[in-house]
Structure formats: C-alpha cells, structure tokens
C-alpha cells in the first residue's frame, strides 16, 4: 500500500491471515483476522510497524451480498500505542471468483476512513487478491492505494 497525505510518502506492507471459526452456512459466520505490518518512507529502511487481531462476523444476504462487521485491537510500534479497531463492510459477488466491496473502518483514536475495491479469489477458499482505494474522512484527507494478498485457513 502507498499512503499519501503528507509531504512524505510512506510504503506499508502487511501480511494478513484469516481463520474461520464458525462457517456461516445460512447464519452468521465468525473468523479470526490477524496480521503484521512493516513500513518505510524515503529516508528510512523497512521496519515492523505494527500488528493486529480482530474478530469478524459475516452474514450472507441471498447469494450475492455479504455484510461484515469487525472488532479488534491493533498495536502501532512507532507511536507505542494500542487502539481498538472496527469496520463495517458490504460485498457484492460479480461471479464465482470476483467481488466488489465498500468498507468504513476506524479506531478509537481517530476519524473513520472509507475504502472500496475489487477482490479476486485466486485460490478458492484459501487465497484472495485485492486492489483498493481509500481515504480518511478528516481534514488531512490521507489517501491509500492498496494491493493485498490474503490467506484463509
């Protein structure tokens, strides 16, 4: 992901995993989402910047719509702070392996942000490739373009 919004540009790389705890089979599904991130700007080398863990609930509406709600915790190593995290999202299937999604997310420490993107299931039930764009809702209007590979276990 590349973030813009300040005079310097930062690059952020993350590894995210998702473990299904309860399959949704006509009801609510529960998953554990976790990850680790590293970042650098033009003047510094790569370094681990944070990690997170969250519980995600999903609910399928028909065969093409999916609602998601996430609640978790994140650690920012640079700022030496912890934050409660949340997200609400909706996805629409565009066939068997492609989805479009919209999400609003935030922490207890700042303004929410929105994002939208496409997700492609490159390895059914195991790996997803996503590309997206998002922005914060605050006056700084920090923008982010992201390319993500997600593994599900």
Phi, psi and omega in degrees: 000145175240127180255140175233159178146342176236170180301332178261154176256139177244146174248136183233129177238134180226152172243125183236141175232158178220128179243121178289129178259317178223123178291142185284336174013066177083001180225215179265130176261148180235136179222156172255125181246136184210158180188171179224146183229150173228149181217163173203155170243188185295339185255353185232156177282170177298140174207150179295130185249340181178177176208164183209160173213143182207159172253133182239132174251135179233147179220125182269133176247110186066208180257355186241347183245142178222128175259141180229141173226132184230140176222130184200198180220146180224151178240126174257112184289323182296315180274354182051053182221156176248155179214145169279137182240154178211158175202145172231128183220162175223139180234149176230123178290137177245038185128197184283331187233005183234141178224152169246143184220156174224138183216145170242131183218165179185186177226173176282002184248000183196184180285153178290164175228159177241156176208155177218155180181180177247144177231132181241127179277096185281333177223100188313129180066011181225322185216137180235140174246125183237146170229135184207172178222139179210169179208152175281160181264359181279180181295335181287334178052046177299132181250156181216133171249132186228144170234122186228143172243118184246132176254137178246135180239000000 
